[in-house]
Short mmCIF file of C-alpha atoms and ligand atoms in Angstrom, two decimals:
data_model
loop_
_atom_site.label_atom_id
_atom_site.label_comp_id
_atom_site.label_asym_id
_atom_site.label_seq_id
_atom_site.Cartn_x
_atom_site.Cartn_y
_atom_site.Cartn_z
CA MET A 1 -19.94 201.99 194.00
CA LYS A 2 -21.38 204.13 196.77
CA ILE A 3 -20.63 203.42 200.40
CA LEU A 4 -23.73 204.12 202.51
CA ASP A 5 -24.44 204.66 206.18
CA ALA A 6 -26.83 202.53 208.28
CA SER A 7 -29.92 204.67 207.72
CA GLN A 8 -29.33 204.85 203.95
CA LEU A 9 -28.93 201.06 203.87
CA ALA A 10 -32.30 200.64 205.61
CA GLU A 11 -33.84 203.14 203.18
CA LEU A 12 -32.41 201.21 200.22
CA ASP A 13 -33.78 197.91 201.59
CA GLN A 14 -37.23 199.39 202.03
CA PHE A 15 -37.30 201.11 198.64
CA SER A 16 -36.24 197.89 196.91
CA ILE A 17 -38.90 195.89 198.72
CA ASP A 18 -41.59 198.36 197.58
CA ARG A 19 -40.30 198.75 194.02
CA GLN A 20 -39.92 195.01 193.49
CA ASN A 21 -43.23 194.29 195.16
CA ILE A 22 -41.74 191.65 197.44
CA SER A 23 -41.85 191.15 201.21
CA SER A 24 -38.94 191.77 203.57
CA TRP A 25 -39.00 187.99 204.14
CA ASP A 26 -38.42 187.42 200.39
CA LEU A 27 -35.46 189.80 200.46
CA MET A 28 -33.98 188.08 203.50
CA GLU A 29 -34.45 184.70 201.82
CA ARG A 30 -32.74 185.98 198.66
CA ALA A 31 -29.81 187.53 200.54
CA SER A 32 -29.33 184.45 202.72
CA LYS A 33 -29.49 182.07 199.76
CA LEU A 34 -26.75 184.01 198.00
CA ALA A 35 -24.62 184.07 201.15
CA TYR A 36 -25.18 180.35 201.59
CA LEU A 37 -24.02 179.65 198.02
CA ARG A 38 -20.73 181.50 198.73
CA LEU A 39 -20.41 179.64 202.00
CA LYS A 40 -20.74 176.27 200.33
CA SER A 41 -17.63 176.94 198.29
CA ILE A 42 -15.43 177.44 201.37
CA LEU A 43 -16.77 174.79 203.74
CA PRO A 44 -14.37 171.98 204.70
CA THR A 45 -14.39 168.74 202.72
CA SER A 46 -14.02 166.65 205.90
CA PRO A 47 -17.06 166.23 208.23
CA TYR A 48 -17.67 169.37 210.25
CA LYS A 49 -20.14 170.90 212.63
CA VAL A 50 -21.62 174.35 212.10
CA TYR A 51 -22.62 176.66 214.94
CA ILE A 52 -24.74 179.59 213.83
CA LEU A 53 -24.79 182.49 216.29
CA VAL A 54 -28.03 184.32 215.84
CA GLY A 55 -29.17 187.66 217.25
CA PRO A 56 -32.85 188.69 217.46
CA GLY A 57 -32.69 191.28 214.62
CA ASN A 58 -32.61 190.90 210.86
CA ASN A 59 -28.94 189.93 210.85
CA GLY A 60 -29.97 187.03 213.05
CA GLY A 61 -32.83 186.41 210.60
CA ASP A 62 -30.21 185.92 207.87
CA GLY A 63 -28.41 183.45 210.12
CA LEU A 64 -31.61 181.47 210.69
CA ALA A 65 -32.38 181.40 206.96
CA ILE A 66 -28.84 180.12 206.28
CA ALA A 67 -29.38 177.45 208.96
CA ASN A 68 -32.45 176.36 207.01
CA PHE A 69 -30.55 176.05 203.72
CA MET A 70 -27.79 174.08 205.42
CA THR A 71 -30.21 171.75 207.18
CA LEU A 72 -31.96 171.04 203.90
CA GLU A 73 -28.62 169.84 202.53
CA GLY A 74 -27.95 167.61 205.53
CA VAL A 75 -25.27 169.73 207.25
CA ASP A 76 -24.89 169.19 211.02
CA VAL A 77 -26.13 172.58 212.29
CA GLU A 78 -26.66 173.93 215.79
CA VAL A 79 -28.27 177.33 216.23
CA ILE A 80 -27.28 179.45 219.24
CA LEU A 81 -29.85 182.16 219.92
CA VAL A 82 -27.90 185.09 221.38
CA ASN A 83 -30.73 186.78 223.23
CA TYR A 84 -29.50 190.29 223.87
CA THR A 85 -33.07 191.61 223.70
CA GLU A 86 -36.54 190.10 224.14
CA THR A 87 -37.81 191.65 220.93
CA ARG A 88 -37.38 189.52 217.87
CA SER A 89 -37.86 191.04 214.39
CA GLU A 90 -40.84 189.67 212.47
CA ASP A 91 -38.77 187.92 209.81
CA ASN A 92 -36.44 186.56 212.47
CA GLN A 93 -39.44 185.05 214.29
CA SER A 94 -40.86 183.47 211.12
CA ASN A 95 -37.46 181.98 210.34
CA LEU A 96 -37.16 180.65 213.87
CA ASP A 97 -40.62 179.04 213.66
CA ARG A 98 -39.64 177.34 210.42
CA LEU A 99 -36.47 175.93 211.97
CA LYS A 100 -38.27 174.73 215.08
CA ALA A 101 -40.78 172.91 212.90
CA ALA A 102 -37.86 171.23 211.11
CA LYS A 103 -36.53 170.09 214.53
CA VAL A 104 -33.15 171.78 214.10
CA LYS A 105 -31.08 171.89 217.30
CA ILE A 106 -31.56 175.33 218.83
CA ILE A 107 -30.23 176.53 222.17
CA ASP A 108 -30.90 179.76 224.03
CA PHE A 109 -27.89 181.76 225.10
CA ASN A 110 -28.26 184.66 227.49
CA LYS A 111 -26.63 186.34 230.48
CA ALA A 112 -26.74 183.21 232.64
CA SER A 113 -25.45 180.80 229.97
CA GLN A 114 -22.15 179.00 230.21
CA LEU A 115 -19.72 179.16 227.33
CA PHE A 116 -20.05 176.01 225.28
CA LYS A 117 -17.51 173.79 223.62
CA ILE A 118 -16.49 174.93 220.17
CA THR A 119 -13.28 173.59 218.67
CA SER A 120 -10.98 174.99 216.04
CA GLU A 121 -12.27 172.21 213.72
CA ASP A 122 -15.79 173.66 213.76
CA VAL A 123 -17.38 176.27 211.54
CA VAL A 124 -18.97 179.32 213.18
CA ILE A 125 -21.33 181.65 211.36
CA ASP A 126 -21.71 185.04 212.98
CA ALA A 127 -25.16 186.56 212.60
CA ILE A 128 -25.38 188.26 216.01
CA PHE A 129 -25.27 191.89 214.92
CA GLY A 130 -25.36 193.45 211.47
CA VAL A 131 -25.49 197.10 210.56
CA GLY A 132 -28.05 197.71 213.32
CA LEU A 133 -25.41 197.77 216.09
CA ASN A 134 -25.65 201.24 217.57
CA ARG A 135 -24.30 200.97 221.10
CA SER A 136 -21.90 198.89 223.12
CA MET A 137 -22.79 195.18 223.14
CA PRO A 138 -23.92 193.62 226.44
CA ASP A 139 -21.10 191.98 228.43
CA PHE A 140 -22.26 188.40 227.87
CA VAL A 141 -22.14 188.94 224.10
CA GLN A 142 -18.65 190.42 224.40
CA ASP A 143 -17.58 187.37 226.43
CA LEU A 144 -19.05 185.00 223.87
CA ILE A 145 -17.21 186.75 221.01
CA GLN A 146 -13.97 186.84 222.98
CA TYR A 147 -14.29 183.10 223.64
CA ILE A 148 -14.88 182.23 219.97
CA ASN A 149 -12.02 184.46 218.83
CA SER A 150 -9.75 182.61 221.23
CA VAL A 151 -10.79 179.22 219.82
CA SER A 152 -10.33 180.43 216.24
CA PRO A 153 -12.66 178.14 214.28
CA LEU A 154 -13.37 178.74 210.57
CA SER A 155 -15.48 181.90 210.97
CA ILE A 156 -17.84 183.62 208.60
CA SER A 157 -19.62 186.89 209.33
CA ILE A 158 -22.86 187.81 207.67
CA ASP A 159 -22.99 191.42 206.45
CA VAL A 160 -20.43 192.73 208.98
CA PRO A 161 -18.48 191.13 211.83
CA SER A 162 -20.52 191.49 215.03
CA GLY A 163 -19.14 194.31 217.15
CA MET A 164 -18.20 196.41 214.14
CA PHE A 165 -19.68 199.92 214.17
CA LEU A 166 -20.21 201.79 210.94
CA ASP A 167 -19.23 205.13 212.46
CA ARG A 168 -16.65 204.45 215.12
CA ILE A 169 -13.85 202.19 216.28
CA PRO A 170 -14.56 200.06 219.36
CA SER A 171 -12.83 200.99 222.59
CA ALA A 172 -10.06 198.73 223.95
CA ASN A 173 -12.47 196.65 226.05
CA GLU A 174 -15.07 196.10 223.30
CA GLN A 175 -14.87 192.89 221.27
CA VAL A 176 -15.27 192.41 217.54
CA PHE A 177 -15.84 189.02 215.97
CA GLN A 178 -12.74 187.93 214.04
CA SER A 179 -13.82 186.40 210.75
CA ASP A 180 -12.01 184.51 208.06
CA TYR A 181 -14.69 185.60 205.61
CA THR A 182 -17.19 188.45 205.60
CA TYR A 183 -20.13 188.36 203.21
CA THR A 184 -21.50 191.86 203.04
CA PHE A 185 -24.73 192.69 201.27
CA GLN A 186 -25.00 194.96 198.22
CA THR A 187 -22.70 197.82 199.17
CA PRO A 188 -19.50 197.79 201.18
CA LYS A 189 -19.35 199.57 204.53
CA LEU A 190 -16.49 201.97 205.29
CA SER A 191 -15.38 200.18 208.47
CA LEU A 192 -14.66 197.01 206.50
CA PHE A 193 -11.66 198.79 204.93
CA LEU A 194 -10.12 200.44 207.95
CA PRO A 195 -6.85 199.09 209.42
CA ASP A 196 -8.34 199.29 212.94
CA TYR A 197 -10.75 196.54 211.90
CA ALA A 198 -8.08 194.57 210.02
CA ASN A 199 -8.31 191.48 212.25
CA SER A 200 -12.06 191.21 211.92
CA VAL A 201 -12.97 191.15 208.25
CA GLY A 202 -10.87 188.39 206.66
CA HIS A 203 -11.63 187.82 203.00
CA LEU A 204 -14.33 190.26 201.93
CA ASP A 205 -17.07 189.39 199.45
CA ILE A 206 -19.64 191.94 198.39
CA ILE A 207 -22.83 190.13 197.43
CA ASP A 208 -25.21 191.79 194.99
CA ILE A 209 -28.65 190.95 196.44
CA GLY A 210 -30.51 192.83 193.71
CA LEU A 211 -31.39 196.03 195.58
CA ASP A 212 -32.53 198.91 193.41
CA LYS A 213 -29.49 200.32 191.57
CA GLU A 214 -31.23 203.47 190.44
CA PHE A 215 -32.19 204.36 193.99
CA LEU A 216 -28.74 203.41 195.26
CA ASN A 217 -27.15 205.80 192.76
CA SER A 218 -29.54 208.57 193.75
CA LEU A 219 -28.48 208.48 197.40
CA SER A 220 -25.95 211.12 198.25
CA SER A 221 -22.69 209.96 199.80
CA ASP A 222 -19.18 211.37 200.03
CA LEU A 223 -17.84 207.84 200.13
CA THR A 224 -17.12 205.79 197.01
CA TYR A 225 -15.66 202.32 196.62
CA VAL A 226 -13.48 202.34 193.51
CA ASP A 227 -14.29 199.06 191.80
CA LEU A 228 -13.75 198.17 188.14
CA GLU A 229 -17.02 199.79 187.13
CA SER A 230 -16.17 203.14 188.72
CA ALA A 231 -12.61 203.05 187.32
CA LYS A 232 -13.96 202.37 183.82
CA LYS A 233 -16.14 205.47 184.04
CA ARG A 234 -13.02 207.58 184.57
CA TYR A 235 -10.91 206.02 181.85
CA ARG A 236 -10.59 207.94 178.56
CA PHE A 237 -10.18 206.02 175.31
CA ARG A 238 -7.39 207.20 172.98
CA SER A 239 -8.11 208.67 169.60
CA ARG A 240 -6.78 207.09 166.39
CA PHE A 241 -5.83 210.59 165.30
CA SER A 242 -3.74 211.45 168.31
CA HIS A 243 0.00 212.12 168.54
CA LYS A 244 2.43 212.21 171.43
CA GLY A 245 1.60 215.85 172.07
CA THR A 246 -1.98 214.82 172.80
CA TYR A 247 -0.90 212.87 175.86
CA GLY A 248 1.26 215.39 177.62
CA HIS A 249 4.80 215.73 178.84
CA ALA A 250 5.55 214.50 182.36
CA VAL A 251 8.64 215.44 184.32
CA LEU A 252 9.92 213.34 187.19
CA VAL A 253 12.35 214.83 189.66
CA GLY A 254 14.01 212.41 192.04
CA GLY A 255 16.92 210.27 193.13
CA SER A 256 20.02 211.01 195.16
CA GLN A 257 23.45 209.49 195.63
CA LEU A 258 22.35 206.15 197.10
CA MET A 259 18.70 206.10 196.03
CA LEU A 260 18.63 206.00 192.27
CA GLY A 261 16.46 202.94 191.75
CA SER A 262 13.33 204.78 192.88
CA ILE A 263 13.46 207.36 190.11
CA ILE A 264 14.17 204.67 187.54
CA LEU A 265 11.09 202.74 188.70
CA ALA A 266 8.97 205.89 188.64
CA ALA A 267 10.18 206.76 185.13
CA LYS A 268 9.49 203.26 183.81
CA SER A 269 6.02 203.30 185.30
CA CYS A 270 5.31 206.78 183.94
CA MET A 271 6.26 205.59 180.45
CA ARG A 272 3.62 202.83 180.78
CA SER A 273 0.86 205.27 181.79
CA GLY A 274 -0.03 206.40 178.28
CA VAL A 275 1.85 209.69 178.62
CA GLY A 276 3.25 211.27 175.44
CA LYS A 277 6.72 212.09 176.79
CA THR A 278 8.61 211.53 180.02
CA SER A 279 11.59 213.61 181.06
CA VAL A 280 13.64 212.91 184.15
CA MET A 281 15.72 215.17 186.31
CA MET A 282 18.03 213.17 188.52
CA PRO A 283 21.66 213.30 189.64
CA ASN A 284 23.71 213.46 186.44
CA LYS A 285 26.00 210.60 187.33
CA ALA A 286 23.13 208.12 186.89
CA HIS A 287 22.00 209.32 183.49
CA LEU A 288 23.56 206.43 181.63
CA THR A 289 21.97 203.89 183.98
CA MET A 290 18.58 205.50 183.44
CA ILE A 291 18.89 205.32 179.67
CA GLN A 292 20.05 201.73 179.82
CA HIS A 293 16.91 200.87 181.76
CA GLN A 294 14.48 203.00 179.73
CA PRO A 295 15.80 204.47 176.49
CA GLU A 296 12.43 206.17 175.78
CA VAL A 297 13.01 208.60 178.65
CA MET A 298 14.53 212.06 178.06
CA LEU A 299 16.97 213.59 180.50
CA ILE A 300 17.12 217.08 181.93
CA ASP A 301 20.50 218.40 182.99
CA ASN A 302 20.85 218.51 186.78
CA SER A 303 23.50 220.73 188.29
CA SER A 304 24.43 218.35 191.11
CA SER A 305 25.79 214.87 190.59
CA HIS A 306 24.57 213.65 194.01
CA PHE A 307 21.29 215.48 194.68
CA ILE A 308 18.38 216.91 192.75
CA SER A 309 18.55 220.56 191.81
CA TYR A 310 16.26 223.16 190.30
CA HIS A 311 16.49 225.21 187.19
CA SER A 312 13.81 226.56 184.94
CA LEU A 313 12.82 224.44 181.97
CA GLU A 314 12.54 225.44 178.32
CA PHE A 315 9.06 223.91 178.23
CA GLU A 316 6.05 223.83 180.52
CA PRO A 317 5.52 220.24 181.69
CA ASN A 318 1.94 219.00 181.95
CA SER A 319 2.80 217.44 185.28
CA VAL A 320 5.75 217.15 187.64
CA GLY A 321 6.25 214.25 190.04
CA ILE A 322 8.73 215.12 192.74
CA GLY A 323 10.22 213.39 195.76
CA VAL A 324 11.13 209.76 195.16
CA GLY A 325 14.60 209.02 196.47
CA ILE A 326 15.59 212.67 196.97
CA GLY A 327 16.67 212.23 200.61
CA THR A 328 16.29 214.96 203.21
CA SER A 329 19.58 216.82 202.70
CA THR A 330 19.88 220.61 202.61
CA GLU A 331 20.44 220.37 198.86
CA ALA A 332 17.20 218.42 198.45
CA PHE A 333 15.35 220.94 200.64
CA ASP A 334 16.59 223.90 198.56
CA ALA A 335 15.73 222.20 195.30
CA LEU A 336 12.28 221.13 196.52
CA LYS A 337 11.49 224.63 197.71
CA SER A 338 12.43 226.08 194.33
CA TRP A 339 10.34 223.51 192.50
CA LEU A 340 7.32 224.25 194.73
CA VAL A 341 7.73 228.01 194.37
CA ASN A 342 8.45 228.12 190.65
CA SER A 343 6.56 225.23 189.10
CA LYS A 344 3.45 226.19 187.19
CA SER A 345 2.63 222.57 186.44
CA PRO A 346 0.32 220.34 188.51
CA LEU A 347 2.39 218.42 191.03
CA VAL A 348 2.54 214.92 192.46
CA ILE A 349 4.47 215.05 195.74
CA ASP A 350 5.80 211.87 197.30
CA ALA A 351 8.28 210.24 199.66
CA ASP A 352 11.10 212.46 200.95
CA ALA A 353 9.43 215.55 199.49
CA LEU A 354 6.64 214.85 202.01
CA ASN A 355 9.14 214.23 204.78
CA LEU A 356 10.86 217.53 204.01
CA ILE A 357 7.51 219.33 204.04
CA ALA A 358 6.66 217.74 207.39
CA LYS A 359 10.05 218.77 208.78
CA HIS A 360 9.98 222.34 207.43
CA GLU A 361 6.42 223.59 207.85
CA SER A 362 7.28 226.78 205.99
CA LEU A 363 7.12 224.68 202.80
CA LEU A 364 3.39 224.07 203.33
CA ASP A 365 2.62 227.57 202.09
CA PHE A 366 4.28 226.84 198.74
CA ILE A 367 2.38 223.66 197.86
CA PRO A 368 0.36 224.52 194.76
CA LYS A 369 -3.40 224.01 195.11
CA LYS A 370 -4.79 220.70 193.77
CA SER A 371 -1.40 218.99 194.11
CA ILE A 372 -1.59 215.23 194.70
CA LEU A 373 0.24 214.06 197.84
CA THR A 374 0.87 210.31 198.13
CA PRO A 375 2.01 209.52 201.70
CA HIS A 376 2.40 206.03 203.17
CA PRO A 377 1.21 205.77 206.82
CA GLY A 378 4.56 206.96 208.27
CA GLU A 379 4.74 209.97 205.96
CA LEU A 380 1.08 210.73 206.61
CA LYS A 381 1.64 210.76 210.37
CA ARG A 382 4.56 213.16 209.97
CA LEU A 383 2.36 215.42 207.82
CA ILE A 384 -0.91 215.52 209.74
CA GLY A 385 0.19 214.40 213.22
CA ALA A 386 -0.75 211.23 215.14
CA TRP A 387 -4.39 210.12 215.15
CA LYS A 388 -6.48 208.43 217.83
CA ASP A 389 -8.06 205.90 215.49
CA ASP A 390 -9.00 205.52 211.83
CA PHE A 391 -12.07 207.77 212.00
CA ASP A 392 -9.95 210.46 213.62
CA LYS A 393 -7.35 209.92 210.88
CA LEU A 394 -10.00 210.49 208.20
CA LYS A 395 -11.09 213.68 209.92
CA LYS A 396 -7.51 214.92 210.01
CA ILE A 397 -6.84 214.03 206.36
CA LYS A 398 -9.99 215.88 205.31
CA SER A 399 -9.09 219.00 207.24
CA PHE A 400 -5.51 218.95 205.86
CA SER A 401 -6.93 218.60 202.36
CA LYS A 402 -9.31 221.51 202.95
CA LYS A 403 -6.68 223.72 204.51
CA LEU A 404 -4.19 223.33 201.66
CA ASP A 405 -6.68 222.55 198.89
CA VAL A 406 -4.78 219.39 197.96
CA ILE A 407 -5.63 215.77 197.14
CA ILE A 408 -4.27 213.20 199.60
CA LEU A 409 -3.76 209.63 198.48
CA ALA A 410 -3.17 207.78 201.73
CA LYS A 411 -1.51 204.46 200.85
CA GLU A 412 -2.99 201.64 202.89
CA ALA A 413 -4.16 198.07 202.40
CA TYR A 414 -7.25 199.80 201.02
CA SER A 415 -5.80 203.11 199.86
CA LEU A 416 -7.90 206.22 200.39
CA CYS A 417 -7.99 209.11 197.98
CA VAL A 418 -9.34 212.16 199.77
CA TYR A 419 -10.23 215.62 198.55
CA LYS A 420 -11.99 217.79 201.11
CA ASP A 421 -15.03 215.73 202.20
CA GLN A 422 -14.88 213.21 199.38
CA ILE A 423 -13.29 209.83 200.07
CA TYR A 424 -12.54 207.18 197.45
CA VAL A 425 -11.63 203.74 198.80
CA ASN A 426 -9.56 201.52 196.53
CA SER A 427 -10.71 197.96 195.90
CA THR A 428 -7.53 196.58 194.35
CA GLY A 429 -4.16 195.52 195.75
CA ASN A 430 -2.70 192.85 198.00
CA SER A 431 -0.05 192.27 200.66
CA GLY A 432 2.59 191.49 198.01
CA MET A 433 2.65 195.18 197.22
CA ALA A 434 4.14 195.96 200.62
CA THR A 435 7.58 195.97 199.02
CA ALA A 436 10.24 198.61 198.34
CA GLY A 437 9.62 200.62 195.20
CA SER A 438 5.88 199.96 195.02
CA GLY A 439 5.17 203.61 195.90
CA ASP A 440 7.66 204.86 193.28
CA VAL A 441 5.72 202.96 190.64
CA LEU A 442 2.51 204.63 191.83
CA THR A 443 4.07 208.09 191.70
CA GLY A 444 5.29 207.55 188.14
CA LEU A 445 1.91 206.26 187.06
CA ILE A 446 -0.08 209.12 188.61
CA THR A 447 2.34 211.73 187.21
CA GLY A 448 1.84 210.18 183.76
CA LEU A 449 -1.95 210.23 184.09
CA LEU A 450 -1.88 213.80 185.38
CA ALA A 451 0.07 214.90 182.29
CA GLN A 452 -2.71 213.45 180.14
CA LYS A 453 -5.08 216.03 181.60
CA TYR A 454 -7.26 213.60 183.47
CA SER A 455 -9.21 216.02 185.58
CA SER A 456 -9.36 216.74 189.31
CA MET A 457 -9.06 213.54 191.40
CA ASP A 458 -9.07 211.16 188.42
CA PRO A 459 -5.27 210.72 188.01
CA ALA A 460 -5.00 209.76 191.69
CA ILE A 461 -8.10 207.54 191.70
CA LEU A 462 -7.29 205.79 188.42
CA GLY A 463 -3.62 205.52 189.38
CA MET A 464 -4.32 203.81 192.70
CA PHE A 465 -6.83 201.46 191.08
CA LEU A 466 -4.57 200.45 188.16
CA HIS A 467 -1.54 200.08 190.45
CA GLY A 468 -3.42 197.74 192.81
CA LEU A 469 -4.88 195.84 189.88
CA ALA A 470 -1.37 195.35 188.46
CA GLY A 471 -0.44 193.77 191.80
CA ASP A 472 -3.50 191.51 191.71
CA LEU A 473 -2.80 190.45 188.13
CA ALA A 474 0.82 189.63 188.99
CA LEU A 475 -0.47 187.11 191.55
CA LYS A 476 -1.72 184.93 188.71
CA TRP A 477 1.91 183.92 188.18
CA MET A 478 3.58 184.42 191.52
CA SER A 479 3.08 184.62 195.26
CA GLU A 480 2.76 187.76 197.35
CA GLU A 481 6.21 187.04 198.83
CA SER A 482 7.98 187.18 195.49
CA LEU A 483 6.21 190.17 194.03
CA ILE A 484 8.54 193.15 193.49
CA ALA A 485 7.87 196.66 192.24
CA SER A 486 9.15 195.91 188.73
CA ASP A 487 6.44 193.23 188.38
CA LEU A 488 3.84 195.96 188.89
CA ILE A 489 5.25 197.91 185.93
CA ASP A 490 5.17 194.74 183.83
CA GLN A 491 1.47 194.29 184.61
CA LEU A 492 0.34 197.88 183.99
CA GLY A 493 -0.54 197.09 180.38
CA HIS A 494 -2.82 194.29 181.52
CA SER A 495 -4.38 196.59 184.10
CA PHE A 496 -5.27 199.11 181.41
CA LEU A 497 -6.73 196.32 179.26
CA LYS A 498 -9.22 195.50 182.05
CA LEU A 499 -10.59 199.03 181.75
CA LYS A 500 -11.48 198.35 178.11
CA ASP A 501 -13.17 194.94 178.63
N1 LIG B 1 -34.12 194.76 205.68
C1 LIG B 1 -33.95 193.60 205.09
O1 LIG B 1 -34.86 193.02 204.61
C2 LIG B 1 -32.61 193.02 204.99
C3 LIG B 1 -31.76 193.08 206.08
N2 LIG B 1 -30.67 192.35 206.10
C4 LIG B 1 -29.94 192.14 207.35
O2 LIG B 1 -30.41 192.96 208.37
C5 LIG B 1 -29.35 193.49 209.11
C6 LIG B 1 -29.79 194.70 209.84
O3 LIG B 1 -30.81 194.26 210.69
P1 LIG B 1 -31.36 195.05 211.93
O4 LIG B 1 -31.63 196.45 211.53
O5 LIG B 1 -32.46 194.26 212.50
O6 LIG B 1 -30.12 195.12 212.91
P2 LIG B 1 -29.20 194.02 213.59
O7 LIG B 1 -29.69 192.66 213.31
O8 LIG B 1 -27.84 194.37 213.25
O9 LIG B 1 -29.43 194.37 215.14
C7 LIG B 1 -30.65 194.15 215.76
C8 LIG B 1 -31.12 195.25 216.66
O10 LIG B 1 -30.43 195.26 217.91
C9 LIG B 1 -30.58 196.51 218.54
N3 LIG B 1 -29.28 196.86 219.10
C10 LIG B 1 -28.28 197.56 218.52
N4 LIG B 1 -27.21 197.62 219.33
C11 LIG B 1 -27.55 196.93 220.45
C12 LIG B 1 -26.86 196.61 221.63
N5 LIG B 1 -25.61 197.03 221.83
N6 LIG B 1 -27.47 195.88 222.56
C13 LIG B 1 -28.72 195.44 222.37
N7 LIG B 1 -29.43 195.71 221.26
C14 LIG B 1 -28.85 196.43 220.30
C15 LIG B 1 -31.01 197.50 217.50
O11 LIG B 1 -32.30 197.92 217.80
C16 LIG B 1 -30.93 196.69 216.18
O12 LIG B 1 -31.91 197.05 215.28
C17 LIG B 1 -28.28 193.69 208.08
O13 LIG B 1 -27.01 193.79 208.64
C18 LIG B 1 -28.45 192.45 207.25
O14 LIG B 1 -27.74 191.37 207.79
C19 LIG B 1 -30.47 191.40 205.05
O15 LIG B 1 -31.27 190.31 205.34
C20 LIG B 1 -30.85 191.96 203.73
C21 LIG B 1 -32.27 192.31 203.75
K1 LIG B 2 -22.76 189.62 211.73
#
């Protein structure tokens, strides 16, 4: 699904209104009705009061329309008009007139207003600003948002949390509404996925309000949200007449004296990726353990019993995944350098291989073009340097990707797969995946997909999607707390099945 900017969103709204021969009021009514239906499912069962904070634009119009639906169902609603400008949009005004006629309680809130009494038992719907926010909010709106955040009622933002910008991170003294739920319309917005906005979004729902799909797809954007539909498009069905040679031979290089589990996890995951064959090069002393865990794996002799080593292979692997558990010793550095210099296979580079590259910049020159690098935030910082905020981070990732001609998969709550200017944001995954070994599973999976000749960014994009989905599927049987990396491997088969539904 494409991620659009504010002007494209407005264009899409207008095109849909024209194509469907409806009014902007009809579209607002449709969007608000759908948001209201979601809202109903999360409202408290005990009696509650709803405050709806309404700006004068179309986001406020949505809030007023929701107030109407709630009033019709007998909910105790109070509308707070947050008057940051005198000019009210046409649909906002019509909605306001309708509510006034229905005698709904409406109060005006402006610069001179006192903060009112909201309790943590109340429900607050935030429709102050939507995607139209384009400059710093007036102080009295900032104060209002700060006050509500401090009270912490059940909070729902319509389209985006007020105070969120689509193209920048707020400065330290700018407020952003902190929601428990955000109902965003039609297409997700990039800021909703950025860690700098983590406290503001809560549970995210993307509501399809029936805007024109054909036009949406025709808009050009470097940003894509990788949902099930976009993952399915990348998935390749297997042929009945295939054999193991069809699906490639992956080699995993990893492990060191005290870090052998990581390479075992990566190998197990690689085996579940659909790859034809998996060979592992790891310290020799752990060979038996490896085979006991995964007898399908083949072993490559390694000259050191404590560290990884390099020697040329009798075959050309279709992919090599290097780095998990290798440590940052001199032996690991020498071996990594040789692998980078000599390997003719596409590479997946992870973990300590990235740390070694960050520490010894001379290695940068040897990274083969189109390699897939999978750093977690710490490794990323060591590679590209510290960033000011998430937009700055994206800029830095892009320029690193351009400079080295590599694909960066930045592991985050919403992982980002970046190649040059293109950014793919992952939709799957959960906090249970913040657990040791989760990244090793991802490396194994991507190396396996890469060996199957999935082209360009697809192994990284599909890998991150399937990996996150495995984590989500595991939560059907267990809690985030108890999820461990091995559970992800167990769920990979179910993840793949979802691509064939
Ligand atoms: N066009 C449509 O028919 C639809 C629009 N929808 C809603 O419309 C929203 C966008 O509406 P708007 O474009 O009216 O924008 P907003 O309602 O987000 O903002 C209102 C206006 O405030 C002004 N403004 C921006 N920053 C300001 C600041 N710091 N101080 C004072 N004024 C400021 C801008 O002129 C902006 O247009 C979406 O987020 C969504 O909620 C939905 O109802 C779906 C359908
Ligand atoms: K809002």
